[in-house]
CSV table of C-alpha atoms in Angstrom, one decimal:
chain,number,residue,atom,x,y,z
M,559,MET,CA,136.8,67.5,5.6
M,560,ALA,CA,137.2,71.7,5.9
M,561,SER,CA,139.2,73.2,3.4
M,562,HIS,CA,142.1,74.7,4.8
M,563,ALA,CA,141.0,77.8,3.6
M,564,GLN,CA,137.2,77.3,5.8
M,565,ALA,CA,139.4,77.4,8.6
M,566,SER,CA,141.3,80.1,7.7
M,567,SER,CA,138.5,82.6,6.8
M,568,LEU,CA,136.7,81.3,10.1
M,569,LEU,CA,139.5,82.0,12.7
M,570,SER,CA,142.7,83.6,10.9
M,571,HIS,CA,146.1,83.1,12.8
M,572,GLU,CA,145.2,87.3,14.6
M,573,ALA,CA,142.0,86.2,15.9
M,574,ALA,CA,143.2,82.5,17.0
M,575,GLN,CA,146.5,84.3,18.5
M,576,GLY,CA,143.8,86.8,20.4
M,577,CYS,CA,141.5,83.9,21.4
M,578,CYS,CA,145.0,82.3,23.1
M,579,GLN,CA,145.8,85.8,25.0
M,580,LEU,CA,142.6,85.7,26.4
M,581,LEU,CA,142.7,81.9,27.3
M,582,SER,CA,146.4,83.0,29.2
M,583,GLN,CA,144.6,85.9,31.0
M,584,LEU,CA,141.4,83.2,31.7
M,585,TRP,CA,144.1,80.9,33.1
M,586,PHE,CA,146.1,83.2,35.3
M,587,SER,CA,143.2,84.7,36.8
M,588,GLY,CA,140.8,81.9,36.8
M,589,GLY,CA,138.3,84.1,35.4
M,590,LEU,CA,137.1,86.8,32.5
M,591,ALA,CA,135.3,89.9,32.3
M,592,ALA,CA,131.8,89.4,30.4
M,593,SER,CA,133.3,92.1,27.7
M,594,LYS,CA,136.9,90.0,27.2
M,595,THR,CA,134.6,86.6,27.4
M,596,ALA,CA,132.6,87.6,24.6
M,597,VAL,CA,135.6,87.9,22.1
M,598,LEU,CA,136.3,84.1,23.2
M,599,LEU,CA,132.7,82.9,22.5
M,600,ALA,CA,132.4,84.0,19.2
M,601,ALA,CA,134.9,82.3,18.5
M,602,ILE,CA,134.7,79.0,20.2
M,603,PRO,CA,131.0,79.0,21.0
M,604,ALA,CA,131.0,75.7,23.3
M,605,LEU,CA,132.6,77.2,25.8
M,606,LYS,CA,129.5,79.0,26.8
M,607,LYS,CA,128.4,75.6,28.2
M,608,LEU,CA,131.9,75.3,30.2
M,609,LEU,CA,132.7,78.4,31.7
M,610,GLN,CA,130.6,79.2,34.7
M,611,PRO,CA,128.5,82.6,34.8
M,612,ILE,CA,128.8,85.2,37.2
M,613,ALA,CA,125.3,86.9,37.5
M,614,ALA,CA,125.8,90.8,36.9
M,615,GLY,CA,123.2,91.7,39.6
M,616,ALA,CA,120.7,89.6,41.7
M,617,ILE,CA,120.3,85.9,40.1
M,618,VAL,CA,116.6,86.5,40.6
M,619,ASP,CA,114.8,89.8,39.9
M,620,THR,CA,111.9,91.2,41.6
M,621,ALA,CA,109.2,89.6,39.2
M,622,GLY,CA,110.5,86.1,40.0
M,623,ASP,CA,112.6,85.9,36.4
M,624,ILE,CA,116.4,84.8,36.1
M,625,ASN,CA,118.9,87.7,35.4
M,626,GLU,CA,120.9,86.2,32.4
M,627,THR,CA,123.0,89.6,32.0
M,628,ASN,CA,126.6,88.3,33.8
M,629,ASN,CA,129.6,90.3,34.6
M,630,ALA,CA,132.3,87.8,33.8
M,631,PHE,CA,133.0,84.0,33.5
M,632,CYS,CA,135.2,81.6,35.8
M,633,LEU,CA,136.9,78.5,35.1
M,634,SER,CA,134.7,75.4,35.4
M,635,ALA,CA,136.1,71.8,37.2
M,636,PRO,CA,136.2,70.4,33.7
M,637,LEU,CA,138.2,72.9,32.2
M,638,LEU,CA,140.6,72.7,35.3
M,639,ASN,CA,141.1,69.1,34.8
M,640,ALA,CA,141.7,69.6,31.3
M,641,TYR,CA,144.9,71.1,31.9
M,642,ASN,CA,146.2,68.2,34.5
M,643,GLU,CA,145.8,65.9,31.2
M,644,LEU,CA,147.8,68.1,28.9
M,645,SER,CA,152.0,69.0,29.7
M,646,GLN,CA,151.9,72.5,29.5
M,647,LEU,CA,149.4,75.8,29.2
M,648,GLY,CA,150.1,75.7,25.3
M,649,GLU,CA,148.2,72.5,24.9
M,650,TRP,CA,145.0,73.7,27.0
M,651,GLN,CA,144.6,76.8,24.8
M,652,LEU,CA,145.1,74.6,21.5
M,653,ALA,CA,143.1,72.4,23.2
M,654,LEU,CA,140.1,74.8,24.0
M,655,LEU,CA,140.4,76.6,20.4
M,656,GLY,CA,140.1,73.1,18.8
M,657,LEU,CA,136.3,73.1,20.1
M,658,ASN,CA,135.7,75.4,17.1
M,659,PRO,CA,135.3,72.7,14.9
M,660,LYS,CA,136.7,73.7,11.8
M,661,VAL,CA,139.8,75.2,13.8
M,662,ARG,CA,140.3,71.1,15.0
M,663,ALA,CA,139.1,70.3,11.2
M,664,HIS,CA,143.2,70.0,10.1
M,665,TRP,CA,144.6,68.2,13.3
M,666,LEU,CA,142.2,65.2,12.6
M,667,ASN,CA,143.7,65.3,9.1
M,668,VAL,CA,146.9,65.7,10.7
M,669,ALA,CA,146.1,62.7,12.9
M,670,ALA,CA,144.5,60.4,10.1
M,671,ALA,CA,147.8,60.6,8.3
M,672,ARG,CA,149.6,59.2,11.0
M,673,CYS,CA,147.0,56.6,11.9
M,674,ARG,CA,147.5,55.6,8.4
M,675,GLU,CA,151.6,56.3,8.0
M,676,ALA,CA,151.5,53.7,11.1
M,677,GLY,CA,148.7,51.3,10.0
M,678,ALA,CA,151.7,50.7,6.5
M,679,MET,CA,154.1,50.1,9.0
M,680,SER,CA,155.5,46.1,9.5
M,681,ASP,CA,155.0,46.4,13.5
M,682,LEU,CA,151.6,47.2,14.1
M,683,GLN,CA,152.2,48.0,17.4
M,684,VAL,CA,152.7,52.0,16.7
M,685,LEU,CA,149.4,52.4,15.1
M,686,VAL,CA,147.6,50.4,18.6
M,687,LYS,CA,150.2,52.7,20.6
M,688,LEU,CA,148.8,55.8,18.4
M,689,ILE,CA,144.9,54.9,18.9
M,690,GLN,CA,145.7,54.6,22.7
M,691,GLN,CA,147.3,58.2,22.8
M,692,LEU,CA,144.1,59.2,20.9
M,693,GLY,CA,141.6,57.5,23.5
M,694,ASN,CA,138.1,58.8,22.4
M,695,ALA,CA,139.5,61.1,20.2
M,696,SER,CA,140.3,57.9,17.6
M,697,ALA,CA,136.7,58.4,16.8
M,698,TRP,CA,136.9,61.1,15.4
M,699,VAL,CA,140.1,60.4,13.8
M,700,LEU,CA,138.6,57.1,12.3
M,701,ALA,CA,135.5,59.2,10.8
M,702,GLN,CA,138.0,61.1,8.7
M,703,LEU,CA,139.8,58.5,7.2
M,704,GLU,CA,136.3,56.6,6.3
M,705,SER,CA,134.6,59.9,5.0
M,706,ALA,CA,134.7,59.8,0.8
M,707,ASP,CA,136.3,62.7,0.5
M,708,ALA,CA,139.8,61.5,2.7
M,709,HIS,CA,143.0,62.8,1.5
M,710,PRO,CA,145.1,62.9,5.1
M,711,GLN,CA,148.6,64.7,4.7
M,712,LEU,CA,151.4,65.9,6.7
M,713,ILE,CA,151.3,69.3,6.0
M,714,ALA,CA,151.0,72.7,7.8
M,715,GLY,CA,148.2,73.9,8.9
M,716,PRO,CA,146.7,77.6,8.7
M,717,LEU,CA,147.6,77.8,12.7
M,718,SER,CA,151.3,76.5,12.3
M,719,GLN,CA,153.3,79.8,13.4
M,720,LEU,CA,150.8,80.0,16.8
M,721,GLU,CA,151.6,76.0,17.5
M,722,ARG,CA,155.4,76.6,16.7
M,723,ASP,CA,154.7,80.0,19.2
M,724,LEU,CA,153.2,77.9,22.2
M,725,LEU,CA,154.4,74.3,21.5
M,726,GLY,CA,157.7,75.1,20.0
M,727,HIS,CA,156.8,72.9,16.9
M,728,SER,CA,154.0,72.8,13.9
M,729,LEU,CA,151.5,70.1,15.3
M,730,ASN,CA,152.6,68.1,11.8
M,731,ASP,CA,155.8,67.5,13.0
M,732,ASN,CA,156.9,64.0,13.9
M,733,ALA,CA,158.0,65.9,17.3
M,734,ALA,CA,154.6,67.1,17.8
M,735,ILE,CA,152.3,63.7,18.0
M,736,PRO,CA,151.8,63.4,21.6
M,737,ALA,CA,151.0,66.6,22.3
M,738,LEU,CA,148.6,66.6,19.5
M,739,CYS,CA,147.0,63.3,20.8
M,740,ARG,CA,146.7,64.7,23.9
M,741,LEU,CA,145.4,68.1,23.1
M,742,LEU,CA,142.6,66.2,20.3
M,743,ARG,CA,141.8,63.9,23.7
M,744,ALA,CA,141.1,66.5,25.9
M,745,CYS,CA,138.7,68.3,23.0
M,746,PHE,CA,137.0,65.4,22.4
M,747,THR,CA,136.7,65.1,26.3
M,748,LEU,CA,135.5,68.9,26.5
M,749,HIS,CA,133.1,68.8,23.2
M,750,THR,CA,131.3,65.8,24.6
M,751,LEU,CA,130.6,67.5,27.6
M,752,SER,CA,129.4,70.9,26.4
M,753,GLU,CA,127.0,68.4,24.2
M,754,GLN,CA,125.8,66.8,26.6
M,755,THR,CA,125.0,69.5,29.3
M,756,GLN,CA,122.9,72.8,29.6
M,757,ALA,CA,124.8,76.2,30.4
M,758,LEU,CA,125.9,76.4,33.6
M,759,THR,CA,123.7,78.4,36.4
M,760,PRO,CA,125.0,81.8,36.8
M,761,ILE,CA,126.4,82.6,40.7
M,762,GLN,CA,126.8,85.7,42.6
M,763,PRO,CA,130.1,87.5,43.0
M,764,ILE,CA,131.8,87.4,45.9
M,765,ASP,CA,131.2,88.8,48.9
M,766,ASN,CA,133.8,90.1,51.4
M,767,THR,CA,131.9,91.0,54.3
M,768,ALA,CA,130.9,87.9,55.3
M,769,LYS,CA,126.8,88.3,55.2
M,770,GLN,CA,125.6,86.3,51.9
M,771,LEU,CA,128.3,83.8,52.8
M,772,SER,CA,126.4,80.8,51.2
M,773,SER,CA,126.5,82.8,47.7
M,774,ASN,CA,130.1,82.6,48.1
M,775,TRP,CA,130.5,78.7,49.4
M,776,CYS,CA,128.1,77.5,46.5
M,777,ARG,CA,128.3,75.0,43.4
M,778,GLY,CA,130.3,76.4,40.7
M,779,ARG,CA,132.9,78.9,43.0
M,780,LEU,CA,136.5,78.5,42.6
M,781,LEU,CA,138.8,78.2,45.8
M,782,VAL,CA,142.4,79.1,45.7
M,783,LEU,CA,145.0,76.9,47.1
M,784,PRO,CA,146.6,78.0,50.4
M,785,GLU,CA,148.9,81.2,49.5
M,786,SER,CA,152.0,78.8,50.4
M,787,LEU,CA,150.9,76.5,47.4
M,788,LEU,CA,150.1,78.9,45.1
M,789,SER,CA,153.0,80.7,45.0
M,790,GLU,CA,155.0,77.3,44.0
M,791,PHE,CA,152.7,76.7,41.3
M,792,ASN,CA,153.1,80.7,40.5
M,793,LEU,CA,157.7,79.9,40.7
M,794,LYS,CA,156.9,77.4,37.9
M,795,GLN,CA,155.3,79.9,36.0
M,796,PRO,CA,156.8,82.4,33.2
M,797,ILE,CA,157.8,85.5,35.3
M,798,LYS,CA,155.0,87.5,32.8
M,799,SER,CA,152.0,85.5,33.6
M,800,PRO,CA,151.9,84.6,37.8
M,801,PHE,CA,148.6,83.3,38.7
M,802,LYS,CA,146.9,86.2,40.0
M,803,PRO,CA,143.0,85.3,40.9
M,804,SER,CA,140.2,88.0,40.6
M,805,THR,CA,139.0,88.4,44.1
M,806,ASP,CA,135.3,89.4,42.8
M,807,TRP,CA,134.5,86.2,41.8
M,808,LEU,CA,136.6,83.5,43.1
M,809,LEU,CA,137.7,82.5,47.3
M,810,VAL,CA,141.1,84.1,47.5
M,811,SER,CA,143.1,84.0,51.0
M,812,GLN,CA,143.9,88.1,51.0
M,813,PRO,CA,145.7,89.9,54.1
M,814,VAL,CA,144.5,91.1,57.5
M,815,ASN,CA,145.7,93.2,59.9
M,816,ALA,CA,146.7,92.1,63.7
M,817,GLU,CA,143.6,93.9,65.0
M,818,ALA,CA,140.9,92.2,62.6
M,819,THR,CA,138.0,90.6,64.0
M,820,TYR,CA,137.0,87.1,63.7
M,821,ILE,CA,134.6,87.9,60.9
M,822,GLN,CA,136.7,90.3,58.9
M,823,HIS,CA,139.4,86.9,59.3
M,824,PHE,CA,137.0,84.9,57.8
M,825,ALA,CA,135.7,86.9,55.3
M,826,GLN,CA,139.4,87.5,53.6
M,827,GLN,CA,140.4,83.9,54.8
M,828,PRO,CA,138.5,81.5,53.0
M,829,TRP,CA,140.7,78.4,54.7
M,830,TRP,CA,140.4,80.1,58.1
M,831,PHE,CA,136.7,79.7,57.3
M,832,LEU,CA,136.4,76.2,56.1
M,833,LEU,CA,138.9,75.0,58.9
M,834,SER,CA,137.3,76.7,61.8
M,835,LEU,CA,133.9,75.3,60.7
M,836,LEU,CA,135.2,71.7,60.8
M,837,SER,CA,136.6,72.3,64.3
M,838,PHE,CA,133.1,73.3,64.8
M,839,VAL,CA,131.4,70.6,63.7
M,840,GLN,CA,133.7,68.1,65.4
M,841,ASP,CA,132.7,69.9,68.7
M,842,ALA,CA,129.0,70.0,68.3
M,843,TRP,CA,129.1,66.3,67.2
M,844,ALA,CA,131.1,65.3,71.0
M,845,ALA,CA,128.7,66.6,72.5
M,846,GLU,CA,126.4,64.6,71.4
M,847,GLN,CA,128.5,61.8,72.9
M,848,ARG,CA,127.4,59.1,70.0
M,849,GLY,CA,131.0,59.3,68.2
M,850,GLY,CA,132.2,61.9,66.5
M,851,LEU,CA,135.4,63.0,64.4
M,852,LEU,CA,138.9,63.3,65.3
M,853,LEU,CA,141.6,65.5,63.9
M,854,SER,CA,145.0,63.7,64.9
M,855,LEU,CA,149.0,64.1,64.7
M,856,PRO,CA,150.8,61.4,64.5
M,857,ALA,CA,153.4,61.1,67.8
M,858,GLY,CA,156.7,62.5,67.7
M,859,GLN,CA,155.3,66.0,65.4
M,860,ASN,CA,155.7,69.4,65.7
M,861,ALA,CA,152.0,70.8,66.3
M,862,PHE,CA,152.4,74.3,64.6
M,863,ALA,CA,154.0,72.7,61.7
M,864,PRO,CA,152.2,69.1,60.8
M,865,SER,CA,153.7,67.0,58.0
M,866,GLN,CA,149.8,65.5,58.1
M,867,VAL,CA,147.2,65.8,60.2
M,868,ASN,CA,144.8,62.6,60.1
M,869,VAL,CA,141.4,62.3,60.3
M,870,ALA,CA,139.2,59.9,61.5
M,871,VAL,CA,135.5,59.0,62.4
M,872,GLN,CA,134.7,57.5,65.9
M,873,GLY,CA,131.7,55.0,66.7
M,874,ILE,CA,129.1,54.7,69.3
M,875,ASP,CA,131.0,52.0,70.7
M,876,GLY,CA,134.5,53.5,70.7
M,877,ASP,CA,135.6,52.0,67.6
M,878,GLU,CA,137.7,54.4,64.9
M,879,VAL,CA,138.1,54.1,61.1
M,880,ASN,CA,140.8,56.4,59.7
M,881,LEU,CA,139.5,58.6,56.7
M,882,GLY,CA,143.1,59.3,55.2
M,883,SER,CA,144.7,62.9,55.6
M,884,LEU,CA,143.0,66.4,56.6
M,885,ALA,CA,144.4,67.3,52.4
M,886,GLU,CA,142.0,64.6,51.4
M,887,PHE,CA,139.3,64.7,53.3
M,888,LEU,CA,138.8,68.5,52.3
M,889,VAL,CA,139.5,68.1,48.8
M,890,GLN,CA,136.6,65.0,48.6
M,891,LEU,CA,134.0,68.0,50.9
M,892,LEU,CA,134.9,70.4,48.5
M,893,SER,CA,134.3,68.1,45.4
M,894,GLU,CA,131.0,66.8,46.5
M,895,GLN,CA,129.8,70.5,46.9
M,896,HIS,CA,130.8,71.1,43.3
M,897,ILE,CA,133.9,73.8,44.5
M,898,ALA,CA,136.9,73.2,42.2
M,899,LEU,CA,140.5,74.2,44.0
M,900,TYR,CA,141.8,76.6,41.3
M,901,PRO,CA,145.2,75.7,40.0
M,902,ALA,CA,143.4,72.2,40.3
M,903,LEU,CA,145.4,69.5,42.0
M,904,THR,CA,145.3,65.9,41.0
M,905,ASP,CA,144.7,63.2,43.2
M,906,SER,CA,147.6,61.9,43.5
M,907,ALA,CA,149.4,61.2,46.6
M,908,GLU,CA,152.7,63.9,45.9
M,909,ASP,CA,149.6,66.7,45.2
M,910,MET,CA,147.7,65.7,48.3
M,911,GLN,CA,150.7,65.9,50.9
M,912,ARG,CA,151.8,69.3,49.2
M,913,LEU,CA,148.2,70.3,50.2
M,914,ASN,CA,149.0,68.9,53.6
M,915,ARG,CA,151.8,71.1,53.3
M,916,ALA,CA,150.3,74.3,52.6
M,917,LEU,CA,148.0,73.6,55.0
M,918,ASN,CA,150.7,74.5,58.1
M,919,PRO,CA,150.7,77.5,58.5
M,920,LEU,CA,147.0,78.1,58.5
M,921,ILE,CA,147.0,75.5,61.4
M,922,ALA,CA,149.7,77.4,63.2
M,923,GLU,CA,147.2,80.7,62.8
M,924,LEU,CA,144.8,78.7,64.2
M,925,LEU,CA,146.3,77.8,67.3
M,926,SER,CA,148.0,81.0,67.7
M,927,LYS,CA,144.8,82.9,67.6
M,928,LYS,CA,143.1,80.3,69.9
M,929,ILE,CA,140.8,79.2,67.4
M,930,TRP,CA,141.8,75.5,67.5
M,931,GLN,CA,143.7,73.7,71.0
M,932,PHE,CA,145.8,71.2,70.5
M,933,LEU,CA,145.6,68.8,73.0
M,934,GLU,CA,148.9,66.1,74.0
M,935,ALA,CA,148.6,62.5,74.6
M,936,GLY,CA,150.4,59.6,76.5
M,937,ARG,CA,153.4,58.5,74.9
M,938,GLY,CA,153.5,57.0,71.7
M,939,GLU,CA,149.8,58.3,71.4
M,940,PRO,CA,148.7,60.8,68.8
M,941,GLY,CA,147.6,64.5,69.8
M,942,GLN,CA,144.5,65.6,68.9
M,943,TYR,CA,143.2,69.1,67.6
M,944,ARG,CA,139.9,70.2,68.8
M,945,ILE,CA,137.9,73.5,68.9
M,946,HIS,CA,139.7,76.0,71.1
M,947,PRO,CA,137.5,76.6,74.2
M,948,GLU,CA,137.2,80.7,73.5
M,949,PHE,CA,136.2,80.1,70.5
M,950,SER,CA,133.4,77.5,70.7
M,951,ASP,CA,131.9,79.9,73.0
M,952,ALA,CA,132.4,82.9,70.8
M,953,CYS,CA,130.7,81.0,67.9
M,954,TYR,CA,127.4,80.7,69.9
M,955,SER,CA,127.2,84.2,70.8
M,956,LEU,CA,126.8,87.5,68.7
M,957,PRO,CA,128.1,88.4,65.9
M,958,LEU,CA,129.4,85.2,65.1
M,959,ALA,CA,126.0,83.0,66.0
M,960,PRO,CA,124.5,83.8,62.6
M,961,LEU,CA,128.0,82.9,60.8
M,962,PHE,CA,127.9,79.4,62.6
M,963,GLY,CA,124.2,78.3,62.7
M,964,TYR,CA,122.1,79.0,59.8
M,965,LYS,CA,124.3,80.5,57.0
M,966,SER,CA,126.8,77.8,56.9
M,967,GLN,CA,124.5,75.2,58.2
M,968,TYR,CA,124.5,73.0,54.3
M,969,LEU,CA,128.3,72.9,55.1
M,970,GLN,CA,128.1,71.7,58.5
M,971,GLN,CA,125.6,68.7,57.2
M,972,ALA,CA,128.1,68.8,54.1
M,973,ILE,CA,131.3,68.3,56.6
M,974,ARG,CA,129.0,65.4,58.7
M,975,GLN,CA,127.4,63.5,56.2
M,976,LEU,CA,131.0,62.9,54.6
M,977,ALA,CA,132.3,61.6,57.9
M,978,GLN,CA,129.3,59.2,58.6
M,979,THR,CA,129.1,58.2,55.1
M,980,SER,CA,133.0,57.2,54.7
M,981,TYR,CA,133.0,55.8,58.2
M,982,ALA,CA,129.6,53.4,57.1
M,983,ASN,CA,131.6,52.8,53.7
M,984,LYS,CA,134.9,51.7,55.2
M,985,LYS,CA,133.3,49.7,57.7
M,986,ASN,CA,131.3,47.8,55.3
M,987,VAL,CA,134.5,46.8,53.3
M,988,SER,CA,136.2,46.0,56.5
M,989,SER,CA,133.8,43.6,57.7
M,990,ALA,CA,133.6,42.2,53.7
M,991,ASN,CA,137.3,41.4,53.8
M,992,ARG,CA,137.0,39.9,57.1
M,993,ILE,CA,134.6,37.3,55.6
M,994,ASN,CA,136.4,36.5,52.6
M,995,ARG,CA,139.5,35.3,54.4
């Protein structure tokens, strides 16, 4: 086990505090300039494989060589998901600090002491529960206990003041046991990932002109939650630290004036573009008369403020298979394209419903701008959202034709493939259930 002197010499309280301030900036903006990130990477080298680099220029230069100069680093899906496994920002900051092995040495010492303490109790369920809380990180703790010079003690470590600043108590306190287990578990997951993977491939900065759409909607990009949902996140944060995502590196919805063109809207409003493209794919599929994609609204709801839009696929024979809500479909689509939502949502029903509600204003705008239209159905039947005929015509004419043609073809294919694959899978499950009855 590393001594306290070794740990403190590697990362002093002041240095660790500075790293935590940078990690806070990273969390609330989604990315950091390379000059700031250099400090983090020097203290926590494992982060090099967990941050998404943003290229300073062309990724491949004229000689065909890869350009490894980066002007920024952004959060990646694993770092976003790690936050959702923890209870607060302070735990996330400490979990990332713990990727430095000498920083986490003291925390493993405390966890080992807790396990030894629990093992000496008459009720072995205390130890069982502690091991369950540690999850895979229990392997680290076991190695700590089995080491020849293991003398685990419940004492304050070199970063105890920082722990109190971030969590309200030191990690050797009794009250800190759940937090200690959570952050070690998250740290183990991230450490394992960093050991098993290569550094992420750099991606280009955001092009707000929509001329380079494919470089915007690419693997590793972060798509910021719709404004209303981001505002909800901000209300839960300290006043001094609101989410303020970088428009240079993330897909962020930005204000546009009333006279803005379609191109300007799609360049500044990524959710507009995604929903517009969805209806375009729906229209093109319907034109083939071989089934299609349905966006339906249950009877009795307001088309301009739906509580939930349902997504279904209609087969060639007219049968329909429900794929869930619009939010669920979009989250799955983005996940398959390795585009992460920022801040990350869980896959819980509650979070999906929150996203469905956050899509309401966007749907209302698409209807008012005649990009979408709503078609009423018979009594008791769900109405349908479709592309507006005027917008459909515009998609095949300049200046939109390239944008809804070759520049977004890969996204169009992804939408259709997800719908078809989900349809086939659900049909197979339904058939298997009927056979087993």
